[in-house]
Short mmCIF file of C-alpha atoms in Angstrom, two decimals:
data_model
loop_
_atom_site.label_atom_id
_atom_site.label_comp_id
_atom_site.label_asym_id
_atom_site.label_seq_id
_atom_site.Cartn_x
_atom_site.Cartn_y
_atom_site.Cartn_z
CA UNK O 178 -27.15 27.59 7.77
CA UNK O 179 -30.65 26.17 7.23
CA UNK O 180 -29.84 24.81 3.77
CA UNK O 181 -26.99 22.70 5.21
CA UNK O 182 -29.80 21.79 8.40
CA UNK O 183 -32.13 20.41 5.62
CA UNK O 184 -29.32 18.94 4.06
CA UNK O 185 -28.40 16.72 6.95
CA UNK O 186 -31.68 15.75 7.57
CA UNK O 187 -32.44 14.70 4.32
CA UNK O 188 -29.77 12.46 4.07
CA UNK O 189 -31.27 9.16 5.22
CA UNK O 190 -29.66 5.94 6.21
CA UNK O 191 -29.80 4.59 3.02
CA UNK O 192 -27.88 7.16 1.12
CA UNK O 193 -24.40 7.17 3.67
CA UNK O 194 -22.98 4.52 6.19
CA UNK O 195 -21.56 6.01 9.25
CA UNK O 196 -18.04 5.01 10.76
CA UNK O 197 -16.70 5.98 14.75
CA UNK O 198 -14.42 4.72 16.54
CA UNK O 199 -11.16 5.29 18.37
CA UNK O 200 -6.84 5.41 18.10
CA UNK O 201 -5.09 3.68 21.50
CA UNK O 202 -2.86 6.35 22.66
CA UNK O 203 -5.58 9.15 22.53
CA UNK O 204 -3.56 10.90 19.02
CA UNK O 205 -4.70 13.60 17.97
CA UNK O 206 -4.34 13.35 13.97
CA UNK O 207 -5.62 12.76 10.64
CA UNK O 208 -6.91 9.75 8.87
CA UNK O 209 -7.09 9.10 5.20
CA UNK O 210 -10.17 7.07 3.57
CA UNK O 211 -10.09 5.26 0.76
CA UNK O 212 -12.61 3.88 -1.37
CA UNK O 213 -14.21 2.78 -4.74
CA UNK O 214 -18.02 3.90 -5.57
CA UNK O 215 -20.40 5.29 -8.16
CA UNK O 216 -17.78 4.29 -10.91
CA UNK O 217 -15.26 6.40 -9.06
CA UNK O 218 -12.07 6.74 -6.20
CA UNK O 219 -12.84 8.59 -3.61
CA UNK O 220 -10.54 9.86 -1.03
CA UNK O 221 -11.26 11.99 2.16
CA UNK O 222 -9.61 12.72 5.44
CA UNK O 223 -11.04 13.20 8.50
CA UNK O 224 -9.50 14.43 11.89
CA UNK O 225 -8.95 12.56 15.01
CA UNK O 226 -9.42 14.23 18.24
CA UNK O 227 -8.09 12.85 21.77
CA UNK O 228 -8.43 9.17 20.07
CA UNK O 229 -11.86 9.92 18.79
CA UNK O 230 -13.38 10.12 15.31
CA UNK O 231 -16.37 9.83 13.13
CA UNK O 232 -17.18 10.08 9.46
CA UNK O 233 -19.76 9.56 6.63
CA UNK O 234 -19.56 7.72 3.33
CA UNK O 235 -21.72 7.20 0.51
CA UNK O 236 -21.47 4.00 -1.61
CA UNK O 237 -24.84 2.32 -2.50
CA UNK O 238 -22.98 -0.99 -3.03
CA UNK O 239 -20.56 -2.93 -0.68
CA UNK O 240 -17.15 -1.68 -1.31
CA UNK O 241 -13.71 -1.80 0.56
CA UNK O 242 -12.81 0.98 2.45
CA UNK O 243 -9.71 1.62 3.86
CA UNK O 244 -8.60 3.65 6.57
CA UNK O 245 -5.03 4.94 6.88
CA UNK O 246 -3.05 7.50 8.77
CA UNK O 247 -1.75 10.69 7.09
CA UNK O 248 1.40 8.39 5.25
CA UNK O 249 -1.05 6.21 3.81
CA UNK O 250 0.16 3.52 5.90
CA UNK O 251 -3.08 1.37 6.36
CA UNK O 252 -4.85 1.15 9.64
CA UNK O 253 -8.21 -0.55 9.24
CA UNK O 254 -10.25 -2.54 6.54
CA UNK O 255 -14.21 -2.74 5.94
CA UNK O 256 -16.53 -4.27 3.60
CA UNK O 257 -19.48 -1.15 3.92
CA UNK O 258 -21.96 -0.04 2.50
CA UNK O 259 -25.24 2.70 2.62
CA UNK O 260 -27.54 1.71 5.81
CA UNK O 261 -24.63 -0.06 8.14
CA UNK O 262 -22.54 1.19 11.09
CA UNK O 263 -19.43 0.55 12.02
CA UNK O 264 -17.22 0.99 14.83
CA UNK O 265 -13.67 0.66 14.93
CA UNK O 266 -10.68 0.08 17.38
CA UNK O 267 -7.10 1.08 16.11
CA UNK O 268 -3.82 0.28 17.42
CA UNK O 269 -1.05 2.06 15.08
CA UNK O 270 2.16 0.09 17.28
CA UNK O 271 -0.07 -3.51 16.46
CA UNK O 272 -2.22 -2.94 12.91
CA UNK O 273 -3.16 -6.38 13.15
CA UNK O 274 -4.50 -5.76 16.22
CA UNK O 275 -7.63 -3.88 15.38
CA UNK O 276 -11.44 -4.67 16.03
CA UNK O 277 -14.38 -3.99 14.04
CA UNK O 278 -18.08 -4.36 15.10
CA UNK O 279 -20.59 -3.75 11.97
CA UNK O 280 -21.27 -6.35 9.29
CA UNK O 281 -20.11 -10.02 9.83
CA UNK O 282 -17.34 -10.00 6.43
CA UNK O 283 -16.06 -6.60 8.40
CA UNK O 284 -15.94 -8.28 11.74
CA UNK O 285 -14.23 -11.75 10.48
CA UNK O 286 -11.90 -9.62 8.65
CA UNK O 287 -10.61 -7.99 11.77
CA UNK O 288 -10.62 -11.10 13.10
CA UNK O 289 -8.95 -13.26 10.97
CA UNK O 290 -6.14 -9.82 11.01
CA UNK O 291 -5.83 -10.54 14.75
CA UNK O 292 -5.88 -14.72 14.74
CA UNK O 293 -2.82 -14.71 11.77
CA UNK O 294 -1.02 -11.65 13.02
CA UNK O 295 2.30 -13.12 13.98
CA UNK O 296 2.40 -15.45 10.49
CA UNK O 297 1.46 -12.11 8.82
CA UNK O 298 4.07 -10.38 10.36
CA UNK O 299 6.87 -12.41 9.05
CA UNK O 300 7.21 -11.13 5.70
CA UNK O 301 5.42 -11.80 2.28
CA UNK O 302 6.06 -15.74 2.02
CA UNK O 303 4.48 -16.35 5.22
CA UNK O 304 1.68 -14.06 4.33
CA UNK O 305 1.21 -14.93 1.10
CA UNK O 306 0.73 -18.95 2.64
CA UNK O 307 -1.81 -17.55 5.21
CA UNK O 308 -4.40 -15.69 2.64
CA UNK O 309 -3.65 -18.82 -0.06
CA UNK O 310 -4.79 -21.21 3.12
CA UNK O 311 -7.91 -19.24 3.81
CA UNK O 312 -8.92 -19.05 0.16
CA UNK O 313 -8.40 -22.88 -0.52
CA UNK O 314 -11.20 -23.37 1.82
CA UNK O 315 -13.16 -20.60 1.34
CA UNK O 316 -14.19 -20.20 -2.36
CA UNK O 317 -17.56 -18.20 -1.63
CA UNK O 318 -16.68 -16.04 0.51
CA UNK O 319 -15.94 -12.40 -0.69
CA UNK O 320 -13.10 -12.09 2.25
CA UNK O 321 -10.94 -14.34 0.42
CA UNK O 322 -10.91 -11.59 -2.56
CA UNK O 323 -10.16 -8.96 0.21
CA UNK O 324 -7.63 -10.56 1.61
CA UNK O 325 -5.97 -11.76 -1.88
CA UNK O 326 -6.10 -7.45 -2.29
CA UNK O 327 -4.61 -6.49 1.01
CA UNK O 328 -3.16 -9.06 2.70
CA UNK O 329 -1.27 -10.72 -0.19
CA UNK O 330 2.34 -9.51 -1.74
CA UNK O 331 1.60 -10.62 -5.78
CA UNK O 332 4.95 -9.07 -6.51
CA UNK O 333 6.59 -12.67 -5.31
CA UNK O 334 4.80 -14.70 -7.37
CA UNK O 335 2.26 -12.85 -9.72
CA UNK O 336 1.37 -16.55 -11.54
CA UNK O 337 0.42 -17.68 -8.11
CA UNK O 338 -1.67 -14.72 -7.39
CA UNK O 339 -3.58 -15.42 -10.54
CA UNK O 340 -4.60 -18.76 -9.73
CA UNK O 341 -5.67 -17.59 -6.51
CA UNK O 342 -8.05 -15.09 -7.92
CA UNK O 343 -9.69 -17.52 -10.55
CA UNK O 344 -10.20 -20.20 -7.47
CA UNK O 345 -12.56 -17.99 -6.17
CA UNK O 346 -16.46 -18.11 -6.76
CA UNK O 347 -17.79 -15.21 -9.02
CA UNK O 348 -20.12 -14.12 -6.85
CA UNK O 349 -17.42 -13.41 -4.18
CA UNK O 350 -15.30 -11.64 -6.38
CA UNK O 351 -17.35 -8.38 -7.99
CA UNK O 352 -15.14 -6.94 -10.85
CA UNK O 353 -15.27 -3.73 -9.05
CA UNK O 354 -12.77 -4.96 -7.02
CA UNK O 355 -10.65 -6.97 -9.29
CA UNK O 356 -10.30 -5.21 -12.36
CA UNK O 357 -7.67 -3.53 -10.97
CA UNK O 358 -6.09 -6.14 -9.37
CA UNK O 359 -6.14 -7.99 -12.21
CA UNK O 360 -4.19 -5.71 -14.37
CA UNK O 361 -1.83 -5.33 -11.81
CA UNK O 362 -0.88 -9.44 -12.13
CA UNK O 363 -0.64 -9.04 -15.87
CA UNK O 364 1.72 -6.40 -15.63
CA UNK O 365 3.67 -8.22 -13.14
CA UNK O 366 3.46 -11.69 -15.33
CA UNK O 367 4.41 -9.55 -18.66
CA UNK O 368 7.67 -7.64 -16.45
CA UNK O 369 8.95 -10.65 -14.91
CA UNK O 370 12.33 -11.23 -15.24
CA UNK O 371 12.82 -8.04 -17.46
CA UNK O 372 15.90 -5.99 -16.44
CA UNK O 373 16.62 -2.30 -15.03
CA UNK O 374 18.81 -0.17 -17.66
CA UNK O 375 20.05 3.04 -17.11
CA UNK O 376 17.30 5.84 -15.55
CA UNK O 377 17.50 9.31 -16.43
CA UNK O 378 16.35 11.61 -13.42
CA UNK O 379 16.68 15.26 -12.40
CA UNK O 380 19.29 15.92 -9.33
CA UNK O 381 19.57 17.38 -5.99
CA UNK O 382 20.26 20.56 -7.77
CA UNK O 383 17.62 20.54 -10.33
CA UNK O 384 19.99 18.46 -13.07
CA UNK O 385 19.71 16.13 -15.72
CA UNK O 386 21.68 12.99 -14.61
CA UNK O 387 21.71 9.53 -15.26
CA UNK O 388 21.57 6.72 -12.59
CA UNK O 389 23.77 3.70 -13.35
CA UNK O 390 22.79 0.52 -11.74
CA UNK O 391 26.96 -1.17 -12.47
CA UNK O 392 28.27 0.65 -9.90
CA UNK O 393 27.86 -1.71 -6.91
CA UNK O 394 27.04 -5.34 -6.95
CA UNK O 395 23.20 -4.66 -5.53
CA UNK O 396 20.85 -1.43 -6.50
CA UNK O 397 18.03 -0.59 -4.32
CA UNK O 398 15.37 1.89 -6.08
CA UNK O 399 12.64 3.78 -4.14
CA UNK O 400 9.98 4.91 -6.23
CA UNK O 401 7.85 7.32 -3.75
CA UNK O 402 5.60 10.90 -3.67
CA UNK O 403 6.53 13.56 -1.21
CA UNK O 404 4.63 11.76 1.54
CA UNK O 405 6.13 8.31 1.39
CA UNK O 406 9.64 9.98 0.82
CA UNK O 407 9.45 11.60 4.33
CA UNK O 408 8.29 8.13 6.21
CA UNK O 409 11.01 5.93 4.10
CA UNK O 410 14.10 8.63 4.91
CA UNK O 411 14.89 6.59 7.99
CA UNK O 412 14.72 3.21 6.14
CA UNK O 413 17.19 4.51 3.56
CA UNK O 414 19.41 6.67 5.87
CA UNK O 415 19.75 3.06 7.52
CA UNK O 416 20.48 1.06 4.26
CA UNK O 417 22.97 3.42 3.16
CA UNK O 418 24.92 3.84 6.30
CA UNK O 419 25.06 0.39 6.77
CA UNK O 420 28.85 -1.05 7.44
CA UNK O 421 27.96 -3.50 4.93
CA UNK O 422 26.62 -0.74 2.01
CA UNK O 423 29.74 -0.50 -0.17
CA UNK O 424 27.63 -3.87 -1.76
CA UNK O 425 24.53 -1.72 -2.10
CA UNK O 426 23.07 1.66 -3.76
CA UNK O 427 20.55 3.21 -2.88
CA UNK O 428 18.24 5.38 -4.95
CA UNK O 429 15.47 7.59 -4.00
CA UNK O 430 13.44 8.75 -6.79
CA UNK O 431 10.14 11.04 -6.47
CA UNK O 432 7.47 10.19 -8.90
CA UNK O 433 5.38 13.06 -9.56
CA UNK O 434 3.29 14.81 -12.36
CA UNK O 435 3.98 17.95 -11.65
CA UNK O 436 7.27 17.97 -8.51
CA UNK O 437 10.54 17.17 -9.87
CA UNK O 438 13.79 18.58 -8.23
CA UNK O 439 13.24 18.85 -3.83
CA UNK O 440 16.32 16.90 -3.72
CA UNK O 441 19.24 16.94 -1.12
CA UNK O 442 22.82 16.76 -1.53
CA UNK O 443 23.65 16.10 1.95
CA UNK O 444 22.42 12.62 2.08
CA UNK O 445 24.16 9.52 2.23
CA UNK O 446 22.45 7.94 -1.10
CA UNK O 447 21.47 9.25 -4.59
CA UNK O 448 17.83 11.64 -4.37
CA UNK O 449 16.39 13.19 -7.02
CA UNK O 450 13.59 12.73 -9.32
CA UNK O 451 11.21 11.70 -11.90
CA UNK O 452 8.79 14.40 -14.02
CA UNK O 453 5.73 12.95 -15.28
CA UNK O 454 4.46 10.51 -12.66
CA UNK O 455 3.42 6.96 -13.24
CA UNK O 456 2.49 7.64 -16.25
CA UNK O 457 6.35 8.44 -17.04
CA UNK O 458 7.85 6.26 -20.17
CA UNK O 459 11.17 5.02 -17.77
CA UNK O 460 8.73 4.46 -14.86
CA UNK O 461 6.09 2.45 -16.89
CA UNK O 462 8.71 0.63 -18.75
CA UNK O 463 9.16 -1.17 -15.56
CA UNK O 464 5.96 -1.42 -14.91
CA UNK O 465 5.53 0.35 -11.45
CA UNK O 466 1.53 0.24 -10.25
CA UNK O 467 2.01 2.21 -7.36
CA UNK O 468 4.30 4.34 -4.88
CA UNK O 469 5.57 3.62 -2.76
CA UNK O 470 7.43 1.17 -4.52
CA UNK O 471 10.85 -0.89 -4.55
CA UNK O 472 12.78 -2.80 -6.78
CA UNK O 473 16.08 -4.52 -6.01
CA UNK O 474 18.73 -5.45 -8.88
CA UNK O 475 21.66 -6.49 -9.26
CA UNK O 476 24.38 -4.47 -11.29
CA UNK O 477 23.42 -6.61 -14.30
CA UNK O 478 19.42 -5.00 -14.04
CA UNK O 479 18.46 -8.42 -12.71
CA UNK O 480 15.17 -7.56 -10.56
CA UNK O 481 15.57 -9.72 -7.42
CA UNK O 482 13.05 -7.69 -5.75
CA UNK O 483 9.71 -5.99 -6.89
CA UNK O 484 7.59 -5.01 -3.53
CA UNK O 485 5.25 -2.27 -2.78
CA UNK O 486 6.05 -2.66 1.18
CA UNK O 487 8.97 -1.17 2.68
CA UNK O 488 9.00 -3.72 5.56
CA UNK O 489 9.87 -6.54 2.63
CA UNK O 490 12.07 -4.26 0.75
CA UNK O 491 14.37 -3.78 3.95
CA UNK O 492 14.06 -7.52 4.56
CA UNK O 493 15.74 -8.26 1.99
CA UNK O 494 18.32 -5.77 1.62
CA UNK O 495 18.99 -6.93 5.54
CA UNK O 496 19.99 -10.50 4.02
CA UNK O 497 22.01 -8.79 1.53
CA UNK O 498 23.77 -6.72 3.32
CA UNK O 499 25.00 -9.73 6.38
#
């Protein structure tokens, strides 16, 4: 007990930065941080009581941190870093409407979040005009490299996303938070146009099977973990009992390392899964950066569709499925 007492008090300012604030609806729940320092990810969760919450960091360089509820769903953005304080207002019904008092690139962030919220809101075209607006005339500022992270869907047009990115100044984009990025838009650039072939998966019961994408005119694939599996269920359940899905299938594969199987033979679309993760030949082959992640085709293996938001995935199988 004393060790962790001088612990605490040796840990100054300048070696944490301290985050409070508070959920509308007084939850009671966990949130997930996220966020890049000392040459490595870090994740943590910390608990939210009656609406309430407060945590620590350590990063001795600005960095984006982002908050999220327990599906990884994001919540909040900063730009932090050792010595600040932040505090933070959540709304999880309106996550555009957040506030955020603590550095000015934090507060403008929230800001701008709450200004463009409806254009946001519309889906990836609109959004993807916003952040290019906001860049155009703001070269030097590192929140036009935040937003091109967060805010921007480079699925749609990875070219465009690209020439976004090299408008801005050096200095307001730090390579610790491009690099990634970065890859991610040559991956997209390189898959572009490439087609979906047969996938070989393991079946409700534990089965080798094979999913063929000829079967219906349109294919929707869900590439998810355990987590995003349980928040999409109602998006899919929707999709496939559509009146209109005889046009569609739909295709919910888990992406693990180490789960395979935890299917369900009582559902209304194809579950199953894929052993080995991202790192998976069938799942790198098409170039998949991250789950939860969707990919419409048609039953030729033309990708219409490569999105890592289930809001624009369902968008779009809405305008298929009229």
């Amino acid at each position: 007990m004393l060790l962790c007492g001088l612990l605490f008090f040796a840990c100054t300012d300048t070696e944490q930065f301290r985050v409070n604030g508070e959920v509308a609806g007084n939850p009671t729940m966990n949130l997930r941080i996220l966020y890049y320092a000392n040459g490595a990810y870090v994740s943590t969760v910390t608990a939210v009581r009656e609406g309430k919450f407060e945590f620590f960091c350590n990063s001795p360089q600005h960095t984006m941190v982002e908050i999220c509820d327990n599906d990884y769903r994001p919540l909040a953005h900063l730009w932090a870093k050792n010595g600040e304080t932040y505090t933070v207002n959540i709304n999880r019904e309106k996550p555009y409407g957040l506030k955020v008092d603590g550095n000015d690139v934090s507060r403008r962030w929230s800001e701008f979040l709450n200004h463009k919220a409806d254009s946001l809101s519309l889906g990836s075209k609109e959004a993807n005009a916003v952040v290019a607006n906001y860049i155009g005339s703001h070269r030097s500022d590192v929140l036009s490299t935040l937003l091109l992270l967060t805010s921007y869907d480079a699925s749609v047009r990875a070219h465009d996303a690209d020439s976004l990115l090299s408008l801005i100044a050096p200095e307001a984009r730090p390579s610790a938070l491009t690099d990634g990025f970065t890859l991610l838009i040559q991956r997209l650039v390189r898959e572009k146009g490439a087609t979906v072939d047969s996938i070989r998966y393991i079946d409700a019961k534990d089965r080798p099977a094979v999913l063929h994408i000829d079967n219906k005119p349109y294919n929707l694939m869900a590439f998810v973990n355990s987590e995003s599996r349980k928040s999409e269920k109602q998006m899919l359940q929707g999709i496939a009992t559509h009146r209109n899905s005889r046009k569609i299938a739909v295709f919910d594969l888990l992406v693990s390392p180490k789960e395979y199987g935890l299917g369900d033979d009582t559902l209304k679309w194809t579950r199953g899964s894929i052993p080995g993760g991202l790192a998976s030949p069938q799942v790198d082959s098409l170039a998949i950066p991250t789950v939860p992640f969707f990919i419409v085709c048609d039953s030729a293996g033309r990708q219409l569709l490569r999105t890592p938001k289930p809001e624009r995935a369902k968008q779009f199988v809405d305008s298929i499925l009229k």
